[in-house]
RNA sequence: CGGGGCGUGGCUCAGCCUGGUAGAGCACCUGGUUCGGGACCAGGGGGUCGGAGGUUCAAAUCCUCUCGCCCCGACCA
């Protein structure tokens, strides 16, 4: 491609509404333009890159499955059948057709694939199946952000597996794990695979592929010693130990006038906050539950969801706390309820003794309270892990980092098979319900993550496999016949050799061309300048900005 | 949805407080000189100041409503 014929609208300055590096550079490099909140147009450079990413995904997926192309617009009935028409709430785009029939835009396609499976699959002999597509997804996100990182319309590779039994699902899952690694390797990403929270959908195992970076919205915990890596929604580890008094004393109520926070209490009692137990009260589908965590810990929303068995929950209202605890928030504890309440306690409190807790009496707390002795909790893992906690496997310190989720694989179970009536006959002639897996990769996320991990103040560089062009040729002065002729020769020769080359044949000064070349993500630059007469050109590696000269004939 | 910020030529912004008929840099067009890290000179085109209503002799500027975008949070298969 010759730049003079191309549409590459680069910007000298960053538009004011971009803050994240990938967002700034995608705009400045002329890759994308915004149409609305979380809605972007892909310009030619972005589309070339996204097509290369999609082709890598397609080539790898074709080794284990078959490509479909499903509708993006769905009758509401399909989503009503699985119950997700309600469950997805505002995130599902909804519309009506001319006959006032309800429709929605696909945000994922378990239901549609399951509809096909239910109508077409008859025998266990047809399984396993791995079906995938690369297609636009729509999600009415409450808050789109950071350019392409979180958008309302995006391109996803979504795949679904159907197996007769769990052993088959394990295999399909492993195939995706392997293929995903090949995809991300080929895309040149540095990534980690982490254990993920399966969510309330009843999945049994789930794994996310994460690219570390501050722009990310997820938090992952990584052990620097062993291979342990998990999303913070799932990660467990041991907090630093806190010393308790050796001998068990009797619970003793004492006045704590006006003290309602852990920090106030720690200061007042002279004890570290880890010696206190923090009491949180939740309404779990109408049931009031008291959750205790160590005073210096925070409860994780995702882990609470798991602890509550996937039931809906919210923090209890103050009136509910008064009704059940007999005291307003601030003095709540596990003893002396006004009404019986279920107690859950975080594992970090297991084996602890002589803790200080709320007295369920305004202005009072109780010291010398020992879980398991003075109250009987259900033990759960609900604490949010922090940097410096010790790995559950090997007791080395864990590091918590932000990360961008580029892929997610998980074992779905039979929820959609059952909902959509997928069933086949097994070898004995009995009906079995196939078990499903679900696997996704965000195309724009791969591009965004690559930019997040490969940029400097001047721009970014993409791995050659996903760059819009692998090489840019920069003639410094087209008025010089030697330069002009040599540039065109090299351009023709590289293209004939199958390279994806951009020739900057614009009538611009060298400085402008260099700045643009640094900006737009092309990994290799060939500069043709003063030594063209001797047949010498320069090769610059964008990532390192190292340059070497070589004869044009060696290219 | 709660909190904060911003809408003025394509981009970045000034002007608003204290009303008086819109400006800079970059970009763009023409001519010329230039040509290794975002050149220079001369000339030129382009803006219903997000929208609606109001106050006023007069509104980018003051008031009301409204739309949009960004950031933080809540939310997120």
Coordinates of C-alpha atoms (C1' of nucleotides) in Angstrom, one line a residue:
Chain A
X1 CA 0.0 0.0 0.0
X2 CA 1.2 3.5 -0.8
X3 CA 0.5 6.0 2.0
X4 CA -0.4 8.7 -0.5
X5 CA -3.4 6.5 -1.5
X6 CA -4.2 5.3 2.0
X7 CA -6.6 6.7 4.6
X8 CA -4.5 7.0 7.7
X9 CA -5.6 10.1 9.5
X10 CA -2.9 10.5 12.2
X11 CA -3.3 13.1 14.9
X12 CA -0.5 15.2 16.4
X13 CA -2.3 15.7 19.7
X14 CA -4.3 13.3 21.8
X15 CA -8.0 13.9 21.8
X16 CA -8.9 15.2 25.3
X17 CA -11.3 12.3 26.2
X18 CA -8.6 9.6 26.0
X19 CA -6.6 8.7 29.0
X20 CA -5.4 5.2 28.6
X21 CA -2.4 4.6 26.3
X22 CA -4.1 2.2 23.9
X23 CA -7.1 4.6 23.6
X24 CA -4.8 7.6 22.9
X25 CA -2.7 5.8 20.3
X26 CA -5.6 4.0 18.5
X27 CA -7.0 7.5 18.0
X28 CA -3.8 9.3 17.2
X29 CA -2.6 6.5 14.8
X30 CA -5.9 6.7 12.8
X31 CA -7.0 3.2 13.8
X32 CA -10.4 4.1 15.3
X33 CA -12.9 6.9 15.6
X34 CA -15.7 7.1 18.1
X35 CA -19.3 7.1 17.1
X36 CA -20.9 7.1 20.6
X37 CA -20.2 5.9 24.1
X38 CA -18.6 2.5 23.8
X39 CA -19.2 2.4 20.0
X40 CA -16.3 2.8 17.6
X41 CA -15.6 2.7 13.9
X42 CA -12.6 0.7 12.7
X43 CA -10.6 2.6 10.1
X44 CA -8.4 0.6 7.6
X45 CA -5.4 0.1 9.9
X46 CA -7.5 -1.3 12.7
X47 CA -9.4 -3.5 10.4
X48 CA -6.3 -4.9 8.8
X49 CA -5.0 -5.7 12.3
X50 CA -8.3 -7.2 13.4
X51 CA -8.5 -9.3 10.3
X52 CA -5.1 -10.8 11.0
X53 CA -6.1 -11.5 14.5
X54 CA -9.3 -13.1 13.4
X55 CA -7.4 -15.2 10.8
X56 CA -5.1 -16.5 13.5
X57 CA -8.0 -17.4 15.7
X58 CA -9.8 -19.1 12.8
X59 CA -6.8 -21.1 11.8
X60 CA -6.2 -22.4 15.3
X61 CA -9.9 -23.0 16.0
X62 CA -10.3 -24.9 12.8
X63 CA -7.9 -27.5 14.3
X64 CA -10.4 -28.4 16.9
X65 CA -13.8 -27.2 15.7
X66 CA -16.0 -25.8 12.9
X67 CA -16.9 -22.3 12.1
X68 CA -20.6 -21.1 12.1
X69 CA -22.1 -17.7 11.6
X70 CA -25.2 -17.2 13.8
X71 CA -27.6 -14.3 13.8
X72 CA -26.9 -11.3 16.0
X73 CA -30.5 -10.5 16.3
X74 CA -32.6 -13.0 18.4
X75 CA -36.2 -13.5 19.2
X76 CA -36.9 -12.8 22.8
X77 CA -38.3 -16.3 23.2
X78 CA -34.9 -17.9 22.9
X79 CA -33.6 -15.9 25.9
X80 CA -36.8 -16.3 27.8
X81 CA -36.4 -20.1 27.5
X82 CA -33.1 -20.0 29.4
X83 CA -34.3 -17.4 31.9
X84 CA -31.6 -14.9 30.8
X85 CA -34.0 -12.5 29.2
X86 CA -34.8 -11.4 32.8
X87 CA -31.4 -12.2 34.3
X88 CA -29.3 -10.0 32.0
X89 CA -31.3 -7.0 32.9
X90 CA -30.2 -3.8 31.3
X91 CA -27.1 -5.3 29.7
X92 CA -29.2 -7.0 27.0
X93 CA -30.1 -4.6 24.2
X94 CA -33.8 -5.0 23.5
X95 CA -35.9 -3.9 20.5
X96 CA -39.2 -4.5 18.9
X97 CA -40.0 -5.4 15.3
X98 CA -42.8 -3.8 13.2
X99 CA -45.3 -6.2 14.7
X100 CA -44.3 -5.3 18.2
X101 CA -42.6 -8.6 18.7
X102 CA -39.7 -8.6 21.2
X103 CA -36.2 -9.1 20.0
X104 CA -32.8 -8.6 21.4
X105 CA -29.2 -8.3 20.3
X106 CA -26.9 -11.3 21.1
X107 CA -24.4 -10.7 23.9
X108 CA -23.3 -14.3 23.8
X109 CA -24.9 -17.3 22.0
X110 CA -25.3 -20.3 24.2
X111 CA -29.0 -20.4 23.6
X112 CA -28.8 -20.2 19.8
X113 CA -26.1 -22.9 19.6
X114 CA -28.2 -25.0 22.0
X115 CA -31.3 -24.5 19.8
X116 CA -29.4 -25.9 16.8
X117 CA -28.1 -28.8 18.9
X118 CA -31.5 -29.6 20.2
X119 CA -33.0 -29.8 16.7
X120 CA -30.1 -31.6 15.0
X121 CA -28.2 -33.8 17.5
X122 CA -29.8 -37.3 17.9
X123 CA -27.0 -39.7 18.9
X124 CA -24.0 -39.9 21.1
X125 CA -22.2 -40.9 17.9
X126 CA -22.4 -37.2 16.7
X127 CA -20.5 -36.0 19.8
X128 CA -18.3 -34.4 20.7
X129 CA -19.0 -31.2 18.8
X130 CA -17.0 -27.9 19.0
X131 CA -18.8 -25.1 17.2
X132 CA -17.5 -21.6 17.0
X133 CA -18.1 -18.3 15.3
X134 CA -16.4 -14.9 15.0
X135 CA -19.1 -12.3 15.3
X136 CA -20.3 -9.0 16.7
X137 CA -21.6 -9.0 20.2
X138 CA -23.8 -6.3 21.8
X139 CA -23.8 -5.5 25.5
X140 CA -25.3 -2.4 26.9
X141 CA -22.5 -1.8 29.5
X142 CA -23.4 0.5 32.4
X143 CA -20.1 2.2 31.8
X144 CA -18.0 1.8 28.7
X145 CA -14.4 2.9 29.2
X146 CA -10.9 3.3 27.9
X147 CA -11.5 3.2 24.2
X148 CA -11.8 -0.4 22.9
X149 CA -11.2 -1.9 26.4
X150 CA -14.9 -2.0 27.4
X151 CA -17.4 -1.3 24.6
X152 CA -21.0 -2.0 23.8
X153 CA -20.4 -3.5 20.4
X154 CA -17.4 -5.8 19.8
X155 CA -16.1 -8.8 17.9
X156 CA -15.9 -12.0 19.8
X157 CA -14.8 -15.5 18.9
X158 CA -17.3 -17.6 20.9
X159 CA -17.2 -21.4 20.9
X160 CA -19.4 -24.0 22.4
X161 CA -18.7 -27.7 23.1
X162 CA -21.2 -30.5 23.4
X163 CA -20.1 -33.8 25.0
X164 CA -21.9 -36.8 26.3
X165 CA -20.3 -36.7 29.7
X166 CA -17.9 -34.9 32.1
X167 CA -14.8 -36.8 30.8
X168 CA -15.6 -35.5 27.3
X169 CA -16.1 -32.0 28.5
X170 CA -12.7 -32.2 30.2
X171 CA -11.2 -33.0 26.8
X172 CA -12.9 -30.3 25.0
X173 CA -11.9 -27.9 27.7
X174 CA -8.2 -29.0 27.4
X175 CA -8.3 -28.6 23.7
X176 CA -9.4 -25.0 24.1
X177 CA -6.8 -24.4 26.7
X178 CA -4.1 -25.6 24.3
X179 CA -5.5 -23.7 21.2
X180 CA -5.9 -20.5 23.2
X181 CA -2.3 -20.6 24.2
X182 CA -1.3 -21.1 20.6
X183 CA -3.5 -18.1 19.5
X184 CA -2.1 -15.8 22.1
X185 CA 1.5 -16.9 21.4
X186 CA 1.0 -16.3 17.7
X187 CA -0.4 -12.9 18.5
X188 CA 2.7 -12.1 20.4
X189 CA 1.0 -11.4 23.7
X190 CA 2.7 -11.9 27.1
X191 CA -0.1 -13.4 29.1
X192 CA -0.9 -15.5 32.1
X193 CA -3.7 -18.1 32.6
X194 CA -5.5 -17.7 35.9
X195 CA -8.2 -19.6 37.8
X196 CA -11.4 -17.7 37.4
X197 CA -14.6 -17.3 39.3
X198 CA -17.2 -19.4 37.6
X199 CA -20.0 -17.0 38.4
X200 CA -23.6 -17.9 39.4
X201 CA -24.1 -19.8 36.2
X202 CA -23.2 -23.1 37.8
X203 CA -20.0 -23.7 35.8
X204 CA -17.6 -26.1 37.5
X205 CA -14.2 -24.9 36.2
X206 CA -13.1 -21.7 34.6
X207 CA -9.9 -20.1 33.4
X208 CA -9.1 -16.7 32.1
X209 CA -6.2 -15.5 29.9
X210 CA -4.9 -12.3 31.2
X211 CA -2.5 -9.7 30.0
X212 CA -1.0 -7.8 32.9
X213 CA -1.3 -4.0 32.7
X214 CA -2.6 -1.1 34.6
X215 CA -5.3 -0.3 32.1
X216 CA -6.9 -3.6 33.0
X217 CA -10.1 -3.9 35.0
X218 CA -9.5 -7.2 36.5
X219 CA -7.2 -8.0 39.4
X220 CA -5.2 -11.2 39.5
X221 CA -3.0 -12.7 42.2
X222 CA 0.2 -14.3 41.1
X223 CA 2.7 -16.4 43.1
X224 CA 6.3 -15.5 42.3
X225 CA 7.4 -19.0 43.4
X226 CA 5.0 -21.6 42.2
X227 CA 2.6 -21.5 39.2
X228 CA -0.4 -20.4 41.3
X229 CA -2.4 -17.7 39.5
X230 CA -6.0 -16.7 40.1
X231 CA -8.4 -13.9 39.5
X232 CA -8.9 -12.0 42.8
X233 CA -12.6 -13.0 42.7
X234 CA -11.4 -16.5 43.2
X235 CA -7.8 -16.3 44.7
X236 CA -7.2 -17.5 48.2
X237 CA -4.1 -17.1 50.3
X238 CA -3.1 -16.7 53.9
X239 CA -2.9 -13.3 55.5
X240 CA 0.1 -12.5 57.7
X241 CA -0.4 -14.2 61.1
X242 CA -1.6 -12.2 64.1
X243 CA -0.6 -13.3 67.6
X244 CA -3.5 -14.1 70.0
X245 CA -3.2 -14.4 73.8
X246 CA -2.2 -17.9 74.8
X247 CA -4.8 -18.4 77.4
X248 CA -8.6 -18.4 76.9
X249 CA -10.3 -15.7 78.9
X250 CA -14.1 -15.3 79.4
X251 CA -16.0 -13.0 77.1
X252 CA -16.3 -9.6 78.6
X253 CA -18.4 -6.7 77.5
X254 CA -16.8 -3.3 77.7
X255 CA -18.0 0.2 76.7
X256 CA -16.8 1.7 73.4
X257 CA -18.7 5.0 73.3
X258 CA -19.1 6.5 69.8
X259 CA -16.7 4.0 68.3
X260 CA -18.1 2.4 65.2
X261 CA -15.2 1.7 62.9
X262 CA -12.4 -0.8 63.0
X263 CA -9.8 1.9 62.9
X264 CA -11.3 3.7 65.9
X265 CA -11.6 0.4 67.9
X266 CA -8.1 -0.6 67.1
X267 CA -6.8 2.7 68.4
X268 CA -9.0 2.6 71.5
X269 CA -8.1 -0.9 72.5
X270 CA -4.5 -0.7 71.6
X271 CA -4.7 -3.9 69.6
X272 CA -3.9 -4.4 65.9
X273 CA -7.0 -4.4 63.7
X274 CA -6.3 -8.1 62.9
X275 CA -7.3 -8.9 66.5
X276 CA -10.8 -7.6 65.8
X277 CA -13.5 -9.4 63.9
X278 CA -15.4 -7.3 61.4
X279 CA -19.1 -8.0 61.2
X280 CA -21.0 -7.6 57.9
X281 CA -24.7 -8.2 57.6
X282 CA -26.3 -9.3 54.3
X283 CA -29.8 -9.9 53.1
X284 CA -29.6 -13.1 51.1
X285 CA -32.9 -13.4 49.3
X286 CA -34.7 -12.4 52.4
X287 CA -32.5 -14.3 54.9
X288 CA -30.3 -12.2 57.2
X289 CA -26.8 -13.5 57.4
X290 CA -23.9 -12.3 59.5
X291 CA -20.5 -12.6 57.9
X292 CA -17.3 -12.2 60.0
X293 CA -13.9 -11.3 58.5
X294 CA -10.7 -10.3 60.1
X295 CA -10.7 -6.7 61.1
X296 CA -8.0 -5.8 58.5
X297 CA -9.6 -7.8 55.7
X298 CA -12.3 -6.9 53.2
X299 CA -15.0 -9.2 51.9
X300 CA -15.0 -10.1 48.2
X301 CA -18.3 -9.7 46.5
X302 CA -17.6 -12.6 44.1
X303 CA -16.6 -14.9 46.9
X304 CA -19.7 -13.9 48.9
X305 CA -21.8 -14.9 45.9
X306 CA -20.2 -18.3 46.0
X307 CA -20.6 -18.6 49.8
X308 CA -24.3 -17.8 49.5
X309 CA -24.7 -20.5 46.9
X310 CA -25.4 -18.2 44.0
X311 CA -28.4 -16.6 45.7
X312 CA -29.0 -12.9 45.2
X313 CA -27.7 -10.8 48.1
X314 CA -27.3 -7.2 49.2
X315 CA -26.0 -5.4 52.3
X316 CA -28.7 -5.4 54.9
X317 CA -30.6 -2.2 55.4
X318 CA -30.0 -0.4 58.8
X319 CA -33.6 -1.3 59.8
X320 CA -33.0 -5.0 59.1
X321 CA -29.9 -4.9 61.2
X322 CA -31.7 -3.3 64.1
X323 CA -34.5 -5.8 63.8
X324 CA -32.2 -8.9 63.9
X325 CA -29.2 -7.6 65.9
X326 CA -30.9 -5.3 68.2
X327 CA -28.4 -2.5 67.4
X328 CA -27.6 -0.2 64.5
X329 CA -24.5 -0.9 62.4
X330 CA -21.3 -0.2 64.2
X331 CA -21.7 -2.5 67.2
X332 CA -22.8 -5.7 65.4
X333 CA -21.3 -9.0 66.5
X334 CA -21.9 -12.8 66.6
X335 CA -23.3 -13.0 70.1
X336 CA -26.7 -12.0 71.6
X337 CA -28.9 -11.5 68.6
X338 CA -32.4 -10.0 68.8
X339 CA -33.5 -12.7 66.4
X340 CA -31.6 -15.9 65.3
X341 CA -29.2 -15.2 62.5
X342 CA -27.0 -17.5 60.4
X343 CA -23.3 -16.9 61.0
X344 CA -20.6 -17.3 58.4
X345 CA -16.9 -16.7 59.2
X346 CA -13.9 -16.3 57.0
X347 CA -11.3 -19.1 57.2
X348 CA -8.7 -16.6 58.3
X349 CA -10.5 -16.5 61.7
X350 CA -10.3 -20.2 62.1
X351 CA -8.2 -21.2 65.1
X352 CA -8.1 -17.6 66.4
X353 CA -9.0 -16.8 70.0
X354 CA -9.8 -14.0 72.3
X355 CA -11.1 -11.7 69.5
X356 CA -12.9 -8.5 70.0
X357 CA -16.3 -8.3 68.4
X358 CA -19.4 -6.0 68.5
X359 CA -21.7 -6.6 71.4
X360 CA -25.0 -6.1 69.5
X361 CA -25.5 -3.3 72.0
X362 CA -24.9 0.3 70.9
X363 CA -21.7 1.6 72.3
X364 CA -20.4 -1.8 73.5
X365 CA -18.0 -4.5 72.3
X366 CA -17.0 -7.8 73.7
X367 CA -13.4 -9.0 74.1
X368 CA -12.1 -12.6 74.6
X369 CA -14.5 -14.2 72.0
X370 CA -13.3 -17.4 70.4
X371 CA -15.0 -18.7 67.2
X372 CA -16.0 -22.3 67.5
X373 CA -16.3 -21.9 71.3
X374 CA -18.5 -18.9 71.9
X375 CA -20.4 -19.2 68.6
X376 CA -20.5 -21.7 65.8
X377 CA -20.0 -20.3 62.3
X378 CA -20.1 -21.9 58.9
X379 CA -16.5 -21.6 57.6
X380 CA -16.2 -19.9 54.2
X381 CA -13.6 -18.2 52.1
X382 CA -14.8 -14.7 51.5
X383 CA -11.8 -12.5 52.2
X384 CA -10.3 -10.5 49.4
X385 CA -6.6 -11.3 49.0
X386 CA -4.0 -8.6 49.2
X387 CA -0.5 -8.2 47.9
X388 CA 1.9 -9.8 50.5
X389 CA -0.5 -12.6 51.5
X390 CA 1.0 -16.0 51.3
X391 CA 0.4 -18.5 48.6
X392 CA -2.0 -21.3 49.6
X393 CA 0.2 -23.8 47.7
X394 CA 3.7 -22.8 48.7
X395 CA 3.5 -20.0 51.3
X396 CA 5.5 -17.6 49.2
X397 CA 4.2 -14.0 49.0
X398 CA 1.6 -13.3 46.3
X399 CA 1.5 -10.3 44.0
X400 CA -1.7 -8.6 43.1
X401 CA -1.8 -7.0 39.6
X402 CA -4.3 -5.4 37.3
X403 CA -4.9 -7.3 34.1
X404 CA -6.9 -7.2 30.8
X405 CA -9.0 -10.3 30.2
X406 CA -8.4 -11.4 26.6
X407 CA -10.0 -14.9 26.8
X408 CA -12.1 -17.0 29.0
X409 CA -12.9 -20.7 28.9
X410 CA -15.3 -22.5 31.1
X411 CA -17.2 -25.6 31.8
X412 CA -20.8 -24.7 31.5
X413 CA -22.7 -27.8 32.6
X414 CA -26.2 -28.7 31.4
X415 CA -28.1 -25.5 32.1
X416 CA -28.6 -24.6 28.5
X417 CA -28.8 -28.2 27.2
X418 CA -31.7 -28.6 29.6
X419 CA -33.3 -25.3 29.0
X420 CA -33.2 -25.7 25.2
X421 CA -34.0 -29.4 25.3
X422 CA -30.7 -30.8 23.9
X423 CA -30.7 -34.6 24.3
X424 CA -29.2 -37.6 22.5
X425 CA -29.4 -41.3 22.8
X426 CA -26.4 -43.1 24.4
X427 CA -25.0 -46.5 23.4
X428 CA -27.6 -48.2 25.5
X429 CA -30.5 -46.4 23.8
X430 CA -31.2 -44.2 26.9
X431 CA -31.6 -40.4 26.7
X432 CA -28.7 -38.3 27.9
X433 CA -28.4 -34.6 28.1
X434 CA -25.1 -33.4 26.6
X435 CA -22.9 -31.2 28.7
X436 CA -21.6 -27.9 27.4
X437 CA -18.5 -25.7 27.5
X438 CA -18.3 -22.1 26.6
X439 CA -15.2 -20.3 25.3
X440 CA -14.6 -16.7 24.3
X441 CA -11.9 -14.4 23.0
X442 CA -12.3 -10.7 22.4
X443 CA -10.7 -9.6 19.2
X444 CA -10.4 -5.9 20.1
X445 CA -9.0 -6.9 23.5
X446 CA -6.1 -8.6 21.8
X447 CA -5.2 -5.5 19.8
X448 CA -5.7 -3.3 22.9
X449 CA -3.6 -5.5 25.1
X450 CA -0.8 -5.6 22.5
X451 CA -0.7 -1.8 22.5
X452 CA -0.8 -1.6 26.3
X453 CA 2.2 -3.8 26.5
X454 CA 4.1 -2.3 23.5
X455 CA 4.2 1.5 23.6
X456 CA 6.3 4.5 24.5
X457 CA 5.9 8.2 24.4
X458 CA 6.0 8.3 20.5
X459 CA 3.5 5.5 19.7
X460 CA 3.3 1.7 19.7
X461 CA 4.5 -1.3 17.9
X462 CA 2.5 -4.5 17.2
X463 CA 3.9 -8.0 16.7
X464 CA 4.4 -8.5 13.0
X465 CA 1.7 -11.2 12.9
X466 CA -1.1 -8.8 13.9
X467 CA 0.3 -5.5 12.7
X468 CA -1.6 -3.8 9.8
X469 CA 1.7 -3.8 7.9
X470 CA 4.8 -5.6 8.9
X471 CA 7.2 -3.1 7.3
X472 CA 7.1 0.6 6.5
X473 CA 9.4 2.0 3.8
X474 CA 10.4 5.7 4.4
X475 CA 12.1 7.5 1.6
X476 CA 13.5 10.6 3.1
X477 CA 13.2 12.7 0.0
X478 CA 11.3 11.7 -3.1
X479 CA 12.9 14.6 -5.0
X480 CA 16.1 12.5 -5.0
X481 CA 16.0 10.1 -8.0
X482 CA 18.2 7.5 -6.3
X483 CA 16.0 7.5 -3.3
X484 CA 12.8 7.4 -5.3
X485 CA 13.9 4.6 -7.5
X486 CA 15.4 2.4 -4.8
X487 CA 12.3 2.8 -2.6
X488 CA 10.1 1.6 -5.4
X489 CA 12.3 -1.3 -6.2
X490 CA 12.4 -2.5 -2.6
X491 CA 8.7 -2.0 -2.2
X492 CA 8.0 -4.1 -5.3
X493 CA 10.5 -6.8 -4.3
X494 CA 9.1 -7.2 -0.7
X495 CA 5.5 -7.3 -1.9
X496 CA 6.4 -9.9 -4.4
X497 CA 7.9 -11.9 -1.6
X498 CA 4.6 -11.8 0.2
X499 CA 5.4 -9.1 2.7
X500 CA 2.8 -6.6 3.9
X501 CA 4.5 -3.3 3.2
X502 CA 3.5 0.3 3.5
X503 CA 5.4 2.8 1.3
X504 CA 5.4 6.3 2.7
X505 CA 5.4 8.1 -0.6
X506 CA 3.9 11.3 0.7
X507 CA 5.5 14.6 -0.2
X508 CA 6.4 15.3 3.5
X509 CA 9.6 16.2 5.3
X510 CA 11.5 13.3 6.8
X511 CA 10.7 14.4 10.4
X512 CA 6.9 14.1 9.7
X513 CA 7.3 10.6 8.2
X514 CA 9.5 9.4 11.1
X515 CA 7.0 10.6 13.7
X516 CA 4.1 8.9 11.9
X517 CA 6.1 5.7 11.4
X518 CA 6.9 5.6 15.1
X519 CA 3.2 6.2 15.9
X520 CA 1.2 3.7 13.9
X521 CA 2.3 0.3 15.2
X522 CA 4.4 -1.1 12.3
X523 CA 7.3 -3.1 13.8
X524 CA 10.0 -2.6 11.1
X525 CA 11.0 0.5 9.3
X526 CA 13.3 0.7 6.2
X527 CA 14.7 4.1 5.8
X528 CA 16.0 5.1 2.4
X529 CA 18.1 8.2 2.4
X530 CA 21.4 9.7 1.5
X531 CA 23.2 6.4 1.0
X532 CA 20.7 5.3 -1.6
X533 CA 23.2 6.0 -4.3
X534 CA 25.5 3.3 -2.8
X535 CA 22.5 1.0 -2.4
X536 CA 22.6 1.2 1.4
X537 CA 19.4 1.4 3.5
X538 CA 18.7 1.5 7.2
X539 CA 16.6 -1.0 9.1
X540 CA 15.0 0.2 12.4
X541 CA 13.4 -2.1 14.9
X542 CA 10.5 0.0 16.3
X543 CA 10.4 -1.8 19.7
X544 CA 14.1 -1.1 20.5
X545 CA 14.7 1.8 18.2
X546 CA 17.9 0.2 17.2
X547 CA 19.1 0.8 13.6
X548 CA 21.5 -0.9 11.3
X549 CA 22.6 -0.3 7.8
X550 CA 22.6 -2.9 5.1
X551 CA 22.8 -3.2 1.3
X552 CA 19.4 -3.1 -0.3
X553 CA 20.3 -6.3 -2.1
X554 CA 20.4 -8.2 1.2
X555 CA 16.8 -7.4 2.1
Chain B
rC1 C1' -27.9 4.9 39.1
rG2 C1' -24.6 8.1 42.8
rG3 C1' -20.2 11.6 42.6
rG4 C1' -16.9 14.7 39.6
rG5 C1' -15.6 17.1 34.9
rC6 C1' -16.3 18.8 29.9
rG7 C1' -19.1 20.5 25.2
rU8 C1' -16.3 27.1 21.2
rG9 C1' -13.6 25.6 13.0
rG10 C1' -10.8 18.7 11.8
rC11 C1' -7.4 18.5 16.7
rU12 C1' -5.6 21.0 21.3
rC13 C1' -7.4 25.1 23.8
rA14 C1' -8.3 30.8 25.2
rG15 C1' -12.6 34.0 25.7
rC16 C1' -17.5 33.1 30.1
rC17 C1' -16.4 35.3 36.5
rU18 C1' -17.3 41.3 35.1
rG19 C1' -23.0 40.5 28.4
rG20 C1' -21.3 44.6 23.4
rU21 C1' -21.7 40.9 17.3
rA22 C1' -15.6 35.0 18.1
rG23 C1' -9.7 34.2 18.7
rA24 C1' -4.7 31.4 18.9
rG25 C1' -1.5 27.1 17.7
rC26 C1' -1.7 22.9 14.7
rA27 C1' -4.3 20.8 10.4
rC28 C1' -6.4 22.2 5.4
rC29 C1' -6.1 25.1 0.2
rU30 C1' -2.8 28.3 -3.4
rG31 C1' 2.2 30.0 -4.7
rG32 C1' 7.4 30.0 -3.5
rU33 C1' 11.7 28.4 -0.8
rU34 C1' 13.1 23.8 1.7
rC35 C1' 14.1 18.3 2.7
rG36 C1' 17.4 12.9 8.4
rG37 C1' 13.1 13.7 13.8
rG38 C1' 6.3 17.1 13.5
rA39 C1' 10.2 23.6 8.2
rC40 C1' 9.8 28.9 6.6
rC41 C1' 7.5 33.1 3.9
rA42 C1' 3.1 35.2 1.5
rG43 C1' -1.9 34.7 0.5
rG44 C1' -6.6 32.0 1.7
rG45 C1' -11.1 28.9 3.1
rG46 C1' -13.6 27.1 7.3
rG47 C1' -17.2 28.0 13.5
rU48 C1' -26.0 28.4 13.9
rC49 C1' -20.0 28.7 20.4
rG50 C1' -24.1 20.8 21.7
rG51 C1' -29.7 21.9 21.5
rA52 C1' -34.3 24.4 23.2
rG53 C1' -36.5 28.1 26.0
rG54 C1' -35.9 32.6 29.0
rU55 C1' -33.7 37.5 30.8
rU56 C1' -31.8 41.8 28.1
rC57 C1' -31.4 47.2 23.5
rA58 C1' -27.7 43.2 23.1
rA59 C1' -26.0 36.3 25.1
rA60 C1' -20.4 31.9 23.7
rU61 C1' -20.8 34.8 28.3
rC62 C1' -26.5 35.3 32.9
rC63 C1' -31.0 31.8 34.2
rU64 C1' -34.0 27.1 33.3
rC65 C1' -34.5 22.7 30.9
rU66 C1' -32.4 19.1 27.8
rC67 C1' -28.8 16.1 24.9
rG68 C1' -24.0 14.1 24.4
rC69 C1' -19.0 12.7 26.0
rC70 C1' -15.1 11.6 29.7
rC71 C1' -13.4 10.0 34.7
rC72 C1' -14.4 7.5 39.7
rG73 C1' -17.9 4.3 42.0
rA74 C1' -22.0 0.8 41.7
rC75 C1' -22.9 -3.0 37.9
rC76 C1' -20.6 -6.6 34.6
rA77 C1' -22.2 -13.9 30.8

